[in-house]
PDB file of C-alpha atoms and ligand atoms in Angstrom:
ATOM      1  CA  MET A   1     116.605 142.560 -35.172  1.00  0.00           C
ATOM      2  CA  GLU A   2     117.529 138.995 -36.014  1.00  0.00           C
ATOM      3  CA  SER A   3     119.229 138.788 -32.619  1.00  0.00           C
ATOM      4  CA  ALA A   4     115.995 139.765 -30.817  1.00  0.00           C
ATOM      5  CA  LEU A   5     114.224 136.847 -32.455  1.00  0.00           C
ATOM      6  CA  GLU A   6     117.027 134.462 -31.540  1.00  0.00           C
ATOM      7  CA  TYR A   7     116.853 135.730 -27.988  1.00  0.00           C
ATOM      8  CA  HIS A   8     113.127 134.990 -27.696  1.00  0.00           C
ATOM      9  CA  THR A   9     113.439 131.566 -29.304  1.00  0.00           C
ATOM     10  CA  ALA A  10     116.408 130.715 -27.092  1.00  0.00           C
ATOM     11  CA  ARG A  11     114.575 131.878 -23.982  1.00  0.00           C
ATOM     12  CA  ALA A  12     111.476 129.845 -24.860  1.00  0.00           C
ATOM     13  CA  LEU A  13     113.672 126.769 -25.407  1.00  0.00           C
ATOM     14  CA  LEU A  14     115.346 127.282 -22.064  1.00  0.00           C
ATOM     15  CA  ASP A  15     111.984 127.596 -20.300  1.00  0.00           C
ATOM     16  CA  TRP A  16     110.840 124.421 -22.012  1.00  0.00           C
ATOM     17  CA  GLN A  17     113.949 122.525 -20.892  1.00  0.00           C
ATOM     18  CA  LEU A  18     113.386 123.673 -17.303  1.00  0.00           C
ATOM     19  CA  GLU A  19     109.778 122.483 -17.510  1.00  0.00           C
ATOM     20  CA  MET A  20     111.039 119.086 -18.706  1.00  0.00           C
ATOM     21  CA  GLY A  21     113.175 118.863 -15.596  1.00  0.00           C
ATOM     22  CA  ALA A  22     116.584 119.894 -16.932  1.00  0.00           C
ATOM     23  CA  SER A  23     118.710 121.075 -14.057  1.00  0.00           C
ATOM     24  CA  GLU A  24     122.253 121.143 -15.425  1.00  0.00           C
ATOM     25  CA  ALA A  25     123.821 123.137 -18.216  1.00  0.00           C
ATOM     26  CA  ILE A  26     125.594 121.218 -20.981  1.00  0.00           C
ATOM     27  CA  LEU A  27     129.340 121.159 -20.383  1.00  0.00           C
ATOM     28  CA  ASP A  28     131.869 122.692 -22.771  1.00  0.00           C
ATOM     29  CA  ALA A  29     134.093 119.568 -22.712  1.00  0.00           C
ATOM     30  CA  PRO A  30     133.093 115.836 -22.844  1.00  0.00           C
ATOM     31  CA  LEU A  31     132.643 114.229 -19.442  1.00  0.00           C
ATOM     32  CA  ASN A  32     133.900 110.685 -18.752  1.00  0.00           C
ATOM     33  CA  ARG A  33     131.073 109.339 -16.637  1.00  0.00           C
ATOM     34  CA  TYR A  34     133.150 106.316 -15.448  1.00  0.00           C
ATOM     35  CA  ASP A  35     135.385 108.790 -13.621  1.00  0.00           C
ATOM     36  CA  VAL A  36     132.508 110.635 -12.018  1.00  0.00           C
ATOM     37  CA  PRO A  37     131.582 109.740  -8.425  1.00  0.00           C
ATOM     38  CA  GLU A  38     128.301 107.772  -8.088  1.00  0.00           C
ATOM     39  CA  THR A  39     126.407 110.767  -6.680  1.00  0.00           C
ATOM     40  CA  ARG A  40     127.061 112.895  -9.844  1.00  0.00           C
ATOM     41  CA  LYS A  41     125.914 110.284 -12.379  1.00  0.00           C
ATOM     42  CA  LYS A  42     122.623 111.969 -13.304  1.00  0.00           C
ATOM     43  CA  PRO A  43     122.198 112.119 -17.093  1.00  0.00           C
ATOM     44  CA  THR A  44     123.099 115.503 -18.489  1.00  0.00           C
ATOM     45  CA  PRO A  45     120.198 116.885 -20.560  1.00  0.00           C
ATOM     46  CA  VAL A  46     120.955 117.557 -24.189  1.00  0.00           C
ATOM     47  CA  ALA A  47     118.562 119.626 -26.296  1.00  0.00           C
ATOM     48  CA  THR A  48     118.789 120.612 -29.919  1.00  0.00           C
ATOM     49  CA  ALA A  49     116.615 123.380 -31.372  1.00  0.00           C
ATOM     50  CA  THR A  50     114.597 121.199 -33.751  1.00  0.00           C
ATOM     51  CA  PRO A  51     111.280 122.623 -35.081  1.00  0.00           C
ATOM     52  CA  GLU A  52     109.490 120.045 -32.916  1.00  0.00           C
ATOM     53  CA  ILE A  53     111.143 121.456 -29.829  1.00  0.00           C
ATOM     54  CA  VAL A  54     110.322 125.018 -30.858  1.00  0.00           C
ATOM     55  CA  LYS A  55     106.693 123.903 -31.281  1.00  0.00           C
ATOM     56  CA  ALA A  56     106.710 122.037 -27.993  1.00  0.00           C
ATOM     57  CA  ALA A  57     108.104 125.165 -26.329  1.00  0.00           C
ATOM     58  CA  LYS A  58     104.724 126.792 -27.124  1.00  0.00           C
ATOM     59  CA  ILE A  59     106.134 130.182 -28.029  1.00  0.00           C
ATOM     60  CA  ASP A  60     103.404 132.798 -27.623  1.00  0.00           C
ATOM     61  CA  PRO A  61     103.603 135.118 -30.670  1.00  0.00           C
ATOM     62  CA  VAL A  62     101.819 137.906 -28.771  1.00  0.00           C
ATOM     63  CA  LEU A  63     104.479 137.868 -26.039  1.00  0.00           C
ATOM     64  CA  VAL A  64     107.276 137.776 -28.601  1.00  0.00           C
ATOM     65  CA  ALA A  65     105.638 140.706 -30.415  1.00  0.00           C
ATOM     66  CA  LYS A  66     105.335 142.656 -27.149  1.00  0.00           C
ATOM     67  CA  ASP A  67     108.991 142.104 -26.304  1.00  0.00           C
ATOM     68  CA  MET A  68     110.133 143.006 -29.800  1.00  0.00           C
ATOM     69  CA  ALA A  69     107.908 146.096 -30.024  1.00  0.00           C
ATOM     70  CA  ALA A  70     109.215 147.311 -26.669  1.00  0.00           C
ATOM     71  CA  THR A  71     112.749 147.489 -28.081  1.00  0.00           C
ATOM     72  CA  VAL A  72     111.695 149.630 -31.057  1.00  0.00           C
ATOM     73  CA  ARG A  73     112.753 153.298 -30.938  1.00  0.00           C
ATOM     74  CA  ASP A  74     111.733 154.723 -34.335  1.00  0.00           C
ATOM     75  CA  LEU A  75     109.966 153.916 -37.602  1.00  0.00           C
ATOM     76  CA  ASP A  76     113.028 152.252 -39.134  1.00  0.00           C
ATOM     77  CA  GLY A  77     113.283 150.103 -36.028  1.00  0.00           C
ATOM     78  CA  LEU A  78     109.608 149.208 -36.329  1.00  0.00           C
ATOM     79  CA  ARG A  79     110.087 148.149 -39.945  1.00  0.00           C
ATOM     80  CA  GLY A  80     113.076 146.055 -38.904  1.00  0.00           C
ATOM     81  CA  ALA A  81     111.179 144.422 -36.040  1.00  0.00           C
ATOM     82  CA  LEU A  82     108.279 143.471 -38.324  1.00  0.00           C
ATOM     83  CA  ALA A  83     110.708 142.145 -40.929  1.00  0.00           C
ATOM     84  CA  ALA A  84     112.241 139.947 -38.222  1.00  0.00           C
ATOM     85  CA  PHE A  85     108.900 138.786 -36.766  1.00  0.00           C
ATOM     86  CA  GLU A  86     108.425 135.232 -38.029  1.00  0.00           C
ATOM     87  CA  TYR A  87     105.168 134.182 -36.362  1.00  0.00           C
ATOM     88  CA  CYS A  88     102.594 135.576 -38.803  1.00  0.00           C
ATOM     89  CA  ASP A  89     102.082 133.284 -41.791  1.00  0.00           C
ATOM     90  CA  LEU A  90     100.637 136.131 -43.879  1.00  0.00           C
ATOM     91  CA  LYS A  91     104.191 137.368 -44.314  1.00  0.00           C
ATOM     92  CA  ARG A  92     105.100 134.317 -46.369  1.00  0.00           C
ATOM     93  CA  GLY A  93     102.349 134.954 -48.917  1.00  0.00           C
ATOM     94  CA  ALA A  94     102.924 138.704 -49.209  1.00  0.00           C
ATOM     95  CA  ARG A  95     105.152 140.485 -51.726  1.00  0.00           C
ATOM     96  CA  ASN A  96     105.906 143.437 -49.492  1.00  0.00           C
ATOM     97  CA  LEU A  97     105.750 144.654 -45.941  1.00  0.00           C
ATOM     98  CA  VAL A  98     103.263 147.532 -46.078  1.00  0.00           C
ATOM     99  CA  LEU A  99     104.052 149.785 -43.151  1.00  0.00           C
ATOM    100  CA  SER A 100     102.802 153.305 -43.768  1.00  0.00           C
ATOM    101  CA  ASP A 101     102.453 156.376 -45.925  1.00  0.00           C
ATOM    102  CA  GLY A 102     102.030 160.069 -45.250  1.00  0.00           C
ATOM    103  CA  ASN A 103     103.643 162.457 -42.833  1.00  0.00           C
ATOM    104  CA  PRO A 104     104.885 160.980 -39.504  1.00  0.00           C
ATOM    105  CA  ALA A 105     104.530 164.480 -38.020  1.00  0.00           C
ATOM    106  CA  ALA A 106     100.805 164.607 -38.876  1.00  0.00           C
ATOM    107  CA  ARG A 107      98.213 165.325 -36.196  1.00  0.00           C
ATOM    108  CA  VAL A 108      95.945 162.629 -37.642  1.00  0.00           C
ATOM    109  CA  MET A 109      96.856 158.933 -37.811  1.00  0.00           C
ATOM    110  CA  ILE A 110      94.574 156.719 -39.882  1.00  0.00           C
ATOM    111  CA  ILE A 111      94.491 153.007 -39.133  1.00  0.00           C
ATOM    112  CA  GLY A 112      92.995 150.740 -41.784  1.00  0.00           C
ATOM    113  CA  GLU A 113      92.651 147.012 -42.093  1.00  0.00           C
ATOM    114  CA  ALA A 114      95.275 145.296 -44.237  1.00  0.00           C
ATOM    115  CA  PRO A 115      96.914 145.759 -47.620  1.00  0.00           C
ATOM    116  CA  GLY A 116      95.051 144.576 -50.709  1.00  0.00           C
ATOM    117  CA  ARG A 117      96.573 143.544 -54.016  1.00  0.00           C
ATOM    118  CA  ASP A 118      97.585 147.069 -55.086  1.00  0.00           C
ATOM    119  CA  GLU A 119      99.099 147.905 -51.708  1.00  0.00           C
ATOM    120  CA  ASP A 120     100.961 144.584 -51.590  1.00  0.00           C
ATOM    121  CA  ARG A 121     102.517 145.420 -54.973  1.00  0.00           C
ATOM    122  CA  ALA A 122     103.317 149.039 -54.132  1.00  0.00           C
ATOM    123  CA  GLY A 123     104.446 148.462 -50.532  1.00  0.00           C
ATOM    124  CA  LYS A 124     102.223 151.401 -49.454  1.00  0.00           C
ATOM    125  CA  PRO A 125      98.809 151.467 -47.754  1.00  0.00           C
ATOM    126  CA  PHE A 126      95.630 152.714 -49.432  1.00  0.00           C
ATOM    127  CA  VAL A 127      96.828 153.112 -53.013  1.00  0.00           C
ATOM    128  CA  GLY A 128      94.002 151.198 -54.751  1.00  0.00           C
ATOM    129  CA  ARG A 129      90.431 152.374 -55.363  1.00  0.00           C
ATOM    130  CA  ALA A 130      89.618 152.621 -51.656  1.00  0.00           C
ATOM    131  CA  GLY A 131      92.789 154.637 -51.182  1.00  0.00           C
ATOM    132  CA  GLN A 132      91.835 157.046 -53.943  1.00  0.00           C
ATOM    133  CA  LEU A 133      88.460 157.589 -52.304  1.00  0.00           C
ATOM    134  CA  LEU A 134      90.209 158.085 -48.959  1.00  0.00           C
ATOM    135  CA  ASP A 135      92.374 160.818 -50.514  1.00  0.00           C
ATOM    136  CA  LYS A 136      89.238 162.565 -51.839  1.00  0.00           C
ATOM    137  CA  MET A 137      87.533 162.341 -48.447  1.00  0.00           C
ATOM    138  CA  LEU A 138      90.577 163.825 -46.742  1.00  0.00           C
ATOM    139  CA  ALA A 139      90.886 166.581 -49.342  1.00  0.00           C
ATOM    140  CA  ALA A 140      87.288 167.586 -48.564  1.00  0.00           C
ATOM    141  CA  ILE A 141      88.459 168.640 -45.085  1.00  0.00           C
ATOM    142  CA  ASP A 142      91.829 170.014 -46.279  1.00  0.00           C
ATOM    143  CA  LEU A 143      93.927 167.045 -45.242  1.00  0.00           C
ATOM    144  CA  SER A 144      96.394 165.165 -47.390  1.00  0.00           C
ATOM    145  CA  ARG A 145      98.988 162.436 -47.020  1.00  0.00           C
ATOM    146  CA  THR A 146     101.472 164.488 -49.043  1.00  0.00           C
ATOM    147  CA  ALA A 147     101.242 167.744 -47.048  1.00  0.00           C
ATOM    148  CA  ASP A 148     104.355 168.888 -45.178  1.00  0.00           C
ATOM    149  CA  LEU A 149     102.606 170.819 -42.431  1.00  0.00           C
ATOM    150  CA  SER A 150     101.502 168.605 -39.559  1.00  0.00           C
ATOM    151  CA  ALA A 151      98.158 170.453 -39.342  1.00  0.00           C
ATOM    152  CA  GLN A 152      97.294 169.597 -42.948  1.00  0.00           C
ATOM    153  CA  SER A 153      98.695 166.116 -43.209  1.00  0.00           C
ATOM    154  CA  VAL A 154      97.769 162.575 -42.257  1.00  0.00           C
ATOM    155  CA  TYR A 155      99.804 159.497 -41.502  1.00  0.00           C
ATOM    156  CA  ILE A 156      98.334 156.192 -42.705  1.00  0.00           C
ATOM    157  CA  THR A 157      98.892 152.618 -41.581  1.00  0.00           C
ATOM    158  CA  ASN A 158      96.986 149.343 -41.205  1.00  0.00           C
ATOM    159  CA  ILE A 159      96.429 146.793 -38.448  1.00  0.00           C
ATOM    160  CA  LEU A 160      98.197 144.164 -40.577  1.00  0.00           C
ATOM    161  CA  PRO A 161     101.315 144.958 -42.608  1.00  0.00           C
ATOM    162  CA  TRP A 162     100.914 141.917 -44.890  1.00  0.00           C
ATOM    163  CA  ARG A 163      98.159 141.126 -47.381  1.00  0.00           C
ATOM    164  CA  PRO A 164      95.864 138.258 -46.356  1.00  0.00           C
ATOM    165  CA  PRO A 165      95.378 135.721 -49.176  1.00  0.00           C
ATOM    166  CA  GLN A 166      92.445 136.603 -51.460  1.00  0.00           C
ATOM    167  CA  ASN A 167      91.880 139.631 -49.189  1.00  0.00           C
ATOM    168  CA  ARG A 168      90.179 137.427 -46.600  1.00  0.00           C
ATOM    169  CA  ASP A 169      89.414 138.953 -43.194  1.00  0.00           C
ATOM    170  CA  PRO A 170      92.339 138.846 -40.780  1.00  0.00           C
ATOM    171  CA  LYS A 171      91.995 136.127 -38.136  1.00  0.00           C
ATOM    172  CA  PRO A 172      91.771 137.093 -34.450  1.00  0.00           C
ATOM    173  CA  ASP A 173      95.189 135.565 -33.675  1.00  0.00           C
ATOM    174  CA  GLU A 174      96.772 137.508 -36.553  1.00  0.00           C
ATOM    175  CA  ILE A 175      95.283 140.740 -35.238  1.00  0.00           C
ATOM    176  CA  ALA A 176      96.353 139.932 -31.668  1.00  0.00           C
ATOM    177  CA  MET A 177      99.984 139.234 -32.551  1.00  0.00           C
ATOM    178  CA  LEU A 178     100.308 142.443 -34.570  1.00  0.00           C
ATOM    179  CA  MET A 179      98.650 144.788 -32.074  1.00  0.00           C
ATOM    180  CA  PRO A 180     101.826 145.305 -29.989  1.00  0.00           C
ATOM    181  CA  PHE A 181     103.465 146.699 -33.132  1.00  0.00           C
ATOM    182  CA  VAL A 182     100.434 148.906 -33.871  1.00  0.00           C
ATOM    183  CA  GLN A 183     100.552 150.244 -30.327  1.00  0.00           C
ATOM    184  CA  ARG A 184     104.261 151.025 -30.597  1.00  0.00           C
ATOM    185  CA  HIS A 185     103.598 152.628 -33.987  1.00  0.00           C
ATOM    186  CA  VAL A 186     101.075 154.970 -32.364  1.00  0.00           C
ATOM    187  CA  GLU A 187     103.508 155.770 -29.526  1.00  0.00           C
ATOM    188  CA  ILE A 188     106.278 156.658 -31.990  1.00  0.00           C
ATOM    189  CA  VAL A 189     104.119 158.774 -34.311  1.00  0.00           C
ATOM    190  CA  ALA A 190     102.291 160.332 -31.336  1.00  0.00           C
ATOM    191  CA  PRO A 191      99.324 161.775 -33.285  1.00  0.00           C
ATOM    192  CA  ASP A 192      96.721 164.041 -31.693  1.00  0.00           C
ATOM    193  CA  VAL A 193      93.809 161.954 -32.986  1.00  0.00           C
ATOM    194  CA  ILE A 194      93.315 158.533 -34.551  1.00  0.00           C
ATOM    195  CA  VAL A 195      90.795 157.491 -37.192  1.00  0.00           C
ATOM    196  CA  LEU A 196      89.808 153.817 -37.266  1.00  0.00           C
ATOM    197  CA  MET A 197      88.706 152.779 -40.730  1.00  0.00           C
ATOM    198  CA  GLY A 198      86.172 149.949 -40.532  1.00  0.00           C
ATOM    199  CA  ASN A 199      85.526 146.920 -38.373  1.00  0.00           C
ATOM    200  CA  ILE A 200      88.962 145.306 -38.381  1.00  0.00           C
ATOM    201  CA  ALA A 201      90.598 148.484 -37.086  1.00  0.00           C
ATOM    202  CA  CYS A 202      87.889 148.715 -34.387  1.00  0.00           C
ATOM    203  CA  GLN A 203      88.406 145.056 -33.511  1.00  0.00           C
ATOM    204  CA  GLY A 204      92.151 145.551 -33.085  1.00  0.00           C
ATOM    205  CA  VAL A 205      92.146 148.873 -31.272  1.00  0.00           C
ATOM    206  CA  LEU A 206      88.828 148.893 -29.363  1.00  0.00           C
ATOM    207  CA  GLY A 207      88.350 145.132 -29.075  1.00  0.00           C
ATOM    208  CA  THR A 208      84.878 145.351 -30.599  1.00  0.00           C
ATOM    209  CA  ARG A 209      83.098 145.465 -33.960  1.00  0.00           C
ATOM    210  CA  GLY A 210      79.877 147.021 -35.159  1.00  0.00           C
ATOM    211  CA  ILE A 211      80.983 149.943 -37.290  1.00  0.00           C
ATOM    212  CA  THR A 212      77.429 151.130 -37.986  1.00  0.00           C
ATOM    213  CA  ARG A 213      76.955 151.639 -34.251  1.00  0.00           C
ATOM    214  CA  LEU A 214      80.515 152.794 -33.476  1.00  0.00           C
ATOM    215  CA  ARG A 215      81.088 155.270 -36.303  1.00  0.00           C
ATOM    216  CA  GLY A 216      81.101 158.935 -35.504  1.00  0.00           C
ATOM    217  CA  HIS A 217      81.476 158.417 -31.745  1.00  0.00           C
ATOM    218  CA  TRP A 218      84.714 159.548 -30.162  1.00  0.00           C
ATOM    219  CA  GLN A 219      86.376 157.088 -27.817  1.00  0.00           C
ATOM    220  CA  GLU A 220      89.784 156.821 -26.223  1.00  0.00           C
ATOM    221  CA  ALA A 221      92.512 154.328 -27.097  1.00  0.00           C
ATOM    222  CA  PHE A 222      96.273 154.443 -26.520  1.00  0.00           C
ATOM    223  CA  GLY A 223      95.501 157.554 -24.432  1.00  0.00           C
ATOM    224  CA  LYS A 224      94.262 159.423 -27.538  1.00  0.00           C
ATOM    225  CA  PRO A 225      90.880 160.391 -28.976  1.00  0.00           C
ATOM    226  CA  VAL A 226      89.849 157.912 -31.651  1.00  0.00           C
ATOM    227  CA  ILE A 227      86.926 158.043 -34.058  1.00  0.00           C
ATOM    228  CA  PRO A 228      85.683 155.010 -35.995  1.00  0.00           C
ATOM    229  CA  MET A 229      84.496 155.666 -39.550  1.00  0.00           C
ATOM    230  CA  PHE A 230      83.117 153.621 -42.416  1.00  0.00           C
ATOM    231  CA  HIS A 231      85.922 152.066 -44.442  1.00  0.00           C
ATOM    232  CA  PRO A 232      86.279 153.688 -47.898  1.00  0.00           C
ATOM    233  CA  ALA A 233      85.976 150.224 -49.484  1.00  0.00           C
ATOM    234  CA  TYR A 234      82.512 149.980 -47.888  1.00  0.00           C
ATOM    235  CA  LEU A 235      81.628 153.437 -49.207  1.00  0.00           C
ATOM    236  CA  LEU A 236      82.520 152.252 -52.708  1.00  0.00           C
ATOM    237  CA  ARG A 237      79.864 149.548 -52.344  1.00  0.00           C
ATOM    238  CA  GLN A 238      77.338 151.604 -50.335  1.00  0.00           C
ATOM    239  CA  ALA A 239      77.266 155.087 -51.790  1.00  0.00           C
ATOM    240  CA  THR A 240      74.357 156.047 -49.493  1.00  0.00           C
ATOM    241  CA  ALA A 241      76.662 155.694 -46.476  1.00  0.00           C
ATOM    242  CA  LYS A 242      78.719 158.635 -47.752  1.00  0.00           C
ATOM    243  CA  ARG A 243      76.316 160.909 -45.923  1.00  0.00           C
ATOM    244  CA  GLU A 244      77.419 159.511 -42.544  1.00  0.00           C
ATOM    245  CA  ALA A 245      81.031 159.494 -43.700  1.00  0.00           C
ATOM    246  CA  TRP A 246      80.757 163.206 -44.442  1.00  0.00           C
ATOM    247  CA  ALA A 247      79.348 163.860 -40.957  1.00  0.00           C
ATOM    248  CA  ASP A 248      82.278 161.939 -39.447  1.00  0.00           C
ATOM    249  CA  LEU A 249      84.803 163.900 -41.499  1.00  0.00           C
ATOM    250  CA  LEU A 250      83.261 167.115 -40.186  1.00  0.00           C
ATOM    251  CA  ALA A 251      83.509 165.760 -36.645  1.00  0.00           C
ATOM    252  CA  LEU A 252      87.214 165.123 -37.269  1.00  0.00           C
ATOM    253  CA  LYS A 253      87.683 168.619 -38.668  1.00  0.00           C
ATOM    254  CA  ALA A 254      85.923 170.125 -35.639  1.00  0.00           C
ATOM    255  CA  LYS A 255      88.103 168.120 -33.245  1.00  0.00           C
ATOM    256  CA  LEU A 256      91.258 169.366 -34.943  1.00  0.00           C
ATOM    257  CA  ALA A 257      90.017 172.948 -34.792  1.00  0.00           C
ATOM    258  CA  GLY A 258      88.989 172.683 -31.130  1.00  0.00           C
TER     259      GLY A 258
HETATM  260  N1  URA B   1      92.152 148.691 -47.260  1.00  0.00           N
HETATM  261  C1  URA B   1      92.806 148.881 -46.097  1.00  0.00           C
HETATM  262  O1  URA B   1      92.233 148.756 -45.031  1.00  0.00           O
HETATM  263  N2  URA B   1      94.078 149.201 -46.148  1.00  0.00           N
HETATM  264  C2  URA B   1      94.753 149.363 -47.277  1.00  0.00           C
HETATM  265  O2  URA B   1      95.936 149.671 -47.212  1.00  0.00           O
HETATM  266  C3  URA B   1      94.051 149.180 -48.475  1.00  0.00           C
HETATM  267  C4  URA B   1      92.754 148.850 -48.455  1.00  0.00           C
END
């Protein structure tokens, strides 16, 4: 995927040169300008790909992400594309790329927020305390990330594949530049239903927050039914909200049975 990145950088540089008025390609061989007729003596533009030029080229990470995601054909390709995507600074502070866990053939795809410390270490989503609660919640409606049958299994990912420092909330531009990869992820896995865990997942997928209002109400995104639910990390802090979480799990179970 390195070549895809080079392509986008090269294209952005070319666009920038055109904007600056460059109209001639650099020649392969040196040109003796004393031999050139007067009418051809325009200076030939020369550009080197310095970081300043890359910055001045104003590369839009969302567009780069869209182009890269469009070339992805499978989960290995998606991992490769994210590994080659250099525009999200979170990557530099993370130990691992945390892509997914569970069964890619599952009917249910769960989208969380971002890896925490445990997930960053393990390279897998939802393995810490919130993840353990998530497993219990799923088991209550006979779903599991380790099941082989698509009807009994789930596939789990996050909006962000890299841990934000000190588990801070992801910034809007970080969410925006990773959404093309999330969308492609959904297209590849092609689940029947999607569960959005918490506000960040709702922000990324539905473009809105307000989990207390959104939870339990089916909506459509990526052409699929999606249901927002309280994040298990919130349930660890607010045990009283488990009542609503249980109602939402039953709504998920009913949807799968229907
Ligand atoms: N919280 C999330 O949203 N995702 C994880 O992977 C872990 C905790």
